[in-house]
Amino acid sequence: MIFNLVLGLVAFVLSAVAILILRPLCHKIGHVDHPGGRKGHTLATPLCGGVAIASTVVLLGMGAVPSRQFAGFAFGITVLLVLGALDDRKHVPAPVRLAMQTLAVGAGMCFFGEIYLQNLGSIFGAADFELGGHAIWFTIFAAVGVINAVNMVDGMDGLAGGFSVMIVGTILALAAGTSAVNVVLLCVTLGSLLGFLAFNLRMPWQKHARIFLGDAGSLVLGFILTWFAIQAAQGPQAVIEPITAVWLFGLPLADTVYLMVSRMVRGKSPLAADSYHFHHLLQRLGLTPGWALYAWLIVAGAFMATGLVTEGLGVSESARCVAFLGVFAAYCVIANLLWGRVRQRMVRQASAT
């Protein structure tokens, strides 16, 4: 325990030092996110958060837990870091993005890491639903979906990082003292995330984020969180049931599916960027960025707590699966109604001017 704590502190320091080194370099080479368009920030902000987190996790992990499985972990992170960095510099076409994400999951997670969804639990009845020969492709489909959901979360200071801390902290608390998940990697990841948040969260002495994750960071975080969640929910040492893992990612998944469907209804590509995420809605309803962040994390925490508490109470997996679908449907209805009110207010304000 003391070793893991020290390693987490070292990860915090290394992540922070990496950011301090990378910030001026990013400014020098122009690897920054410029304000304008849909963006809410007003200053050119370095996109070095993802590189700092990834390099810290890989370097410390390489020394602490060298193995074939870690090689897969590092490979997936590297592929997505390169993809995200390219996308941050110049838009990468959706087919290329999906191909590289599939490579990261298929080769890094499934082949080298041997991390994949073997069963979905008893969501359809008393017996576990075994995936058998479909395990690999289903894992790729699910993991790529979660990676993109986490990527879409990254639209406000502290949001993706704060959500990731909640997920990693939850799994760490559940897995401590077990062999279900690599606790060393969890501690390293948590420390590196906190080092990043020290520069990304708005605070009384820090009025705006000094760095961003960039697509490089959000894609890497999506991969890491998916890796840990699958480990935690599969095998004889599992610490959560598969449907509970879905609840942990409940808000990003609900928001992503709602957005993709609403875009198609409006005749747009489901992968097109827009300003209709849940965090955008919270701000359009009048919340400041700080309060919108807290509100988003509270709702995400409510999803997580529901999944964990209902599992602890012994509610069947099939009932919790149905409940999740019901909550998802309610989310879509409520979000649609609130967006309708926002649009009506915007129309009234436009007509008044």
CSV table of N, CA, C and O in Angstrom, one decimal, residues 164-204:
chain,number,residue,atom,x,y,z
A,164,SER,N,-12.5,11.1,-15.3
A,164,SER,CA,-11.6,10.0,-15.3
A,164,SER,C,-11.1,9.7,-13.8
A,164,SER,O,-10.9,8.5,-13.5
A,165,VAL,N,-10.9,10.7,-13.0
A,165,VAL,CA,-10.5,10.5,-11.6
A,165,VAL,C,-11.6,9.8,-10.9
A,165,VAL,O,-11.3,8.9,-10.1
A,166,MET,N,-12.9,10.1,-11.2
A,166,MET,CA,-14.0,9.4,-10.5
A,166,MET,C,-14.0,7.9,-10.9
A,166,MET,O,-14.2,7.0,-10.0
A,167,ILE,N,-13.8,7.6,-12.2
A,167,ILE,CA,-13.8,6.2,-12.6
A,167,ILE,C,-12.6,5.4,-12.0
A,167,ILE,O,-12.7,4.3,-11.4
A,168,VAL,N,-11.4,6.0,-12.1
A,168,VAL,CA,-10.2,5.3,-11.7
A,168,VAL,C,-10.2,5.2,-10.1
A,168,VAL,O,-9.9,4.1,-9.6
A,169,GLY,N,-10.7,6.2,-9.4
A,169,GLY,CA,-10.8,6.1,-8.0
A,169,GLY,C,-11.8,5.1,-7.5
A,169,GLY,O,-11.5,4.4,-6.6
A,170,THR,N,-12.9,5.0,-8.2
A,170,THR,CA,-13.9,4.0,-7.9
A,170,THR,C,-13.3,2.6,-8.1
A,170,THR,O,-13.5,1.7,-7.2
A,171,ILE,N,-12.7,2.3,-9.2
A,171,ILE,CA,-12.2,1.0,-9.5
A,171,ILE,C,-11.1,0.7,-8.5
A,171,ILE,O,-10.9,-0.5,-8.0
A,172,LEU,N,-10.2,1.7,-8.2
A,172,LEU,CA,-9.1,1.4,-7.3
A,172,LEU,C,-9.7,1.1,-5.9
A,172,LEU,O,-9.2,0.1,-5.2
A,173,ALA,N,-10.7,1.7,-5.4
A,173,ALA,CA,-11.3,1.4,-4.1
A,173,ALA,C,-11.9,0.0,-4.1
A,173,ALA,O,-11.8,-0.7,-3.1
A,174,LEU,N,-12.5,-0.4,-5.2
A,174,LEU,CA,-13.1,-1.7,-5.3
A,174,LEU,C,-12.0,-2.8,-5.4
A,174,LEU,O,-12.2,-4.0,-4.9
A,175,ALA,N,-11.0,-2.5,-6.2
A,175,ALA,CA,-10.0,-3.6,-6.5
A,175,ALA,C,-8.8,-3.7,-5.5
A,175,ALA,O,-8.1,-4.6,-5.6
A,176,ALA,N,-8.7,-2.7,-4.6
A,176,ALA,CA,-7.6,-2.8,-3.6
A,176,ALA,C,-7.6,-4.1,-2.9
A,176,ALA,O,-8.7,-4.5,-2.3
A,177,GLY,N,-6.5,-4.7,-2.8
A,177,GLY,CA,-6.4,-6.0,-2.1
A,177,GLY,C,-6.8,-7.2,-2.9
A,177,GLY,O,-6.9,-8.3,-2.4
A,178,THR,N,-7.1,-7.0,-4.2
A,178,THR,CA,-7.5,-8.1,-5.1
A,178,THR,C,-6.5,-8.1,-6.2
A,178,THR,O,-5.7,-7.3,-6.4
A,179,SER,N,-6.6,-9.1,-7.1
A,179,SER,CA,-5.8,-9.2,-8.3
A,179,SER,C,-6.6,-9.0,-9.6
A,179,SER,O,-6.2,-9.3,-10.7
A,180,ALA,N,-7.8,-8.4,-9.4
A,180,ALA,CA,-8.7,-8.2,-10.5
A,180,ALA,C,-8.2,-7.2,-11.5
A,180,ALA,O,-8.2,-7.3,-12.7
A,181,VAL,N,-7.6,-6.1,-11.0
A,181,VAL,CA,-7.1,-5.0,-11.8
A,181,VAL,C,-5.7,-4.7,-11.2
A,181,VAL,O,-5.4,-4.8,-10.1
A,182,ASN,N,-4.8,-4.3,-12.1
A,182,ASN,CA,-3.4,-3.9,-11.7
A,182,ASN,C,-3.5,-2.6,-10.9
A,182,ASN,O,-3.6,-1.5,-11.4
A,183,VAL,N,-3.4,-2.8,-9.6
A,183,VAL,CA,-3.5,-1.6,-8.7
A,183,VAL,C,-2.3,-0.6,-8.9
A,183,VAL,O,-2.5,0.6,-8.7
A,184,VAL,N,-1.2,-1.1,-9.2
A,184,VAL,CA,0.0,-0.2,-9.5
A,184,VAL,C,-0.4,0.7,-10.6
A,184,VAL,O,-0.2,1.9,-10.5
A,185,LEU,N,-0.9,0.2,-11.7
A,185,LEU,CA,-1.3,1.0,-12.9
A,185,LEU,C,-2.4,2.0,-12.5
A,185,LEU,O,-2.4,3.1,-13.0
A,186,LEU,N,-3.3,1.6,-11.7
A,186,LEU,CA,-4.4,2.4,-11.2
A,186,LEU,C,-3.8,3.6,-10.4
A,186,LEU,O,-4.2,4.8,-10.7
A,187,CYS,N,-2.9,3.4,-9.5
A,187,CYS,CA,-2.3,4.4,-8.7
A,187,CYS,C,-1.5,5.4,-9.6
A,187,CYS,O,-1.6,6.6,-9.4
A,188,VAL,N,-0.7,4.9,-10.5
A,188,VAL,CA,0.0,5.7,-11.4
A,188,VAL,C,-0.9,6.6,-12.3
A,188,VAL,O,-0.7,7.8,-12.5
A,189,THR,N,-2.0,6.0,-12.8
A,189,THR,CA,-2.9,6.7,-13.6
A,189,THR,C,-3.6,7.8,-12.8
A,189,THR,O,-3.7,9.0,-13.2
A,190,LEU,N,-4.0,7.5,-11.5
A,190,LEU,CA,-4.6,8.5,-10.7
A,190,LEU,C,-3.7,9.6,-10.4
A,190,LEU,O,-4.1,10.8,-10.5
A,191,GLY,N,-2.4,9.3,-10.1
A,191,GLY,CA,-1.5,10.4,-9.8
A,191,GLY,C,-1.3,11.3,-11.0
A,191,GLY,O,-1.2,12.5,-10.8
A,192,SER,N,-1.1,10.7,-12.2
A,192,SER,CA,-0.9,11.5,-13.4
A,192,SER,C,-2.1,12.4,-13.7
A,192,SER,O,-1.9,13.5,-14.2
A,193,LEU,N,-3.3,11.9,-13.5
A,193,LEU,CA,-4.5,12.6,-13.7
A,193,LEU,C,-4.6,13.8,-12.8
A,193,LEU,O,-4.9,15.0,-13.2
A,194,LEU,N,-4.2,13.6,-11.5
A,194,LEU,CA,-4.3,14.7,-10.6
A,194,LEU,C,-3.2,15.8,-10.9
A,194,LEU,O,-3.4,17.0,-10.7
A,195,GLY,N,-2.1,15.3,-11.4
A,195,GLY,CA,-1.0,16.3,-11.8
A,195,GLY,C,-1.5,17.1,-13.0
A,195,GLY,O,-1.3,18.3,-13.1
A,196,PHE,N,-2.3,16.5,-13.9
A,196,PHE,CA,-2.9,17.2,-15.0
A,196,PHE,C,-3.9,18.2,-14.6
A,196,PHE,O,-4.0,19.4,-15.0
A,197,LEU,N,-4.8,17.8,-13.7
A,197,LEU,CA,-5.9,18.6,-13.2
A,197,LEU,C,-5.4,19.9,-12.5
A,197,LEU,O,-6.1,20.9,-12.4
A,198,ALA,N,-4.2,19.8,-11.9
A,198,ALA,CA,-3.6,21.0,-11.2
A,198,ALA,C,-3.5,22.1,-12.2
A,198,ALA,O,-3.5,23.3,-11.8
A,199,PHE,N,-3.4,21.8,-13.5
A,199,PHE,CA,-3.2,22.9,-14.5
A,199,PHE,C,-4.4,23.1,-15.3
A,199,PHE,O,-4.5,24.0,-16.1
A,200,ASN,N,-5.4,22.2,-15.2
A,200,ASN,CA,-6.6,22.2,-16.1
A,200,ASN,C,-7.8,22.7,-15.4
A,200,ASN,O,-8.7,23.2,-16.0
A,201,LEU,N,-7.9,22.5,-14.1
A,201,LEU,CA,-9.1,23.0,-13.3
A,201,LEU,C,-9.1,24.5,-13.1
A,201,LEU,O,-8.0,25.0,-12.8
A,202,ARG,N,-10.2,25.1,-13.2
A,202,ARG,CA,-10.3,26.5,-12.8
A,202,ARG,C,-10.4,26.6,-11.2
A,202,ARG,O,-11.1,25.8,-10.6
A,203,MET,N,-9.5,27.4,-10.7
A,203,MET,CA,-9.4,27.6,-9.2
A,203,MET,C,-9.3,29.1,-8.9
A,203,MET,O,-9.1,29.9,-9.8
A,204,PRO,N,-9.5,29.5,-7.6
A,204,PRO,CA,-9.4,30.9,-7.3
A,204,PRO,C,-8.1,31.5,-7.8
A,204,PRO,O,-8.1,32.7,-8.2
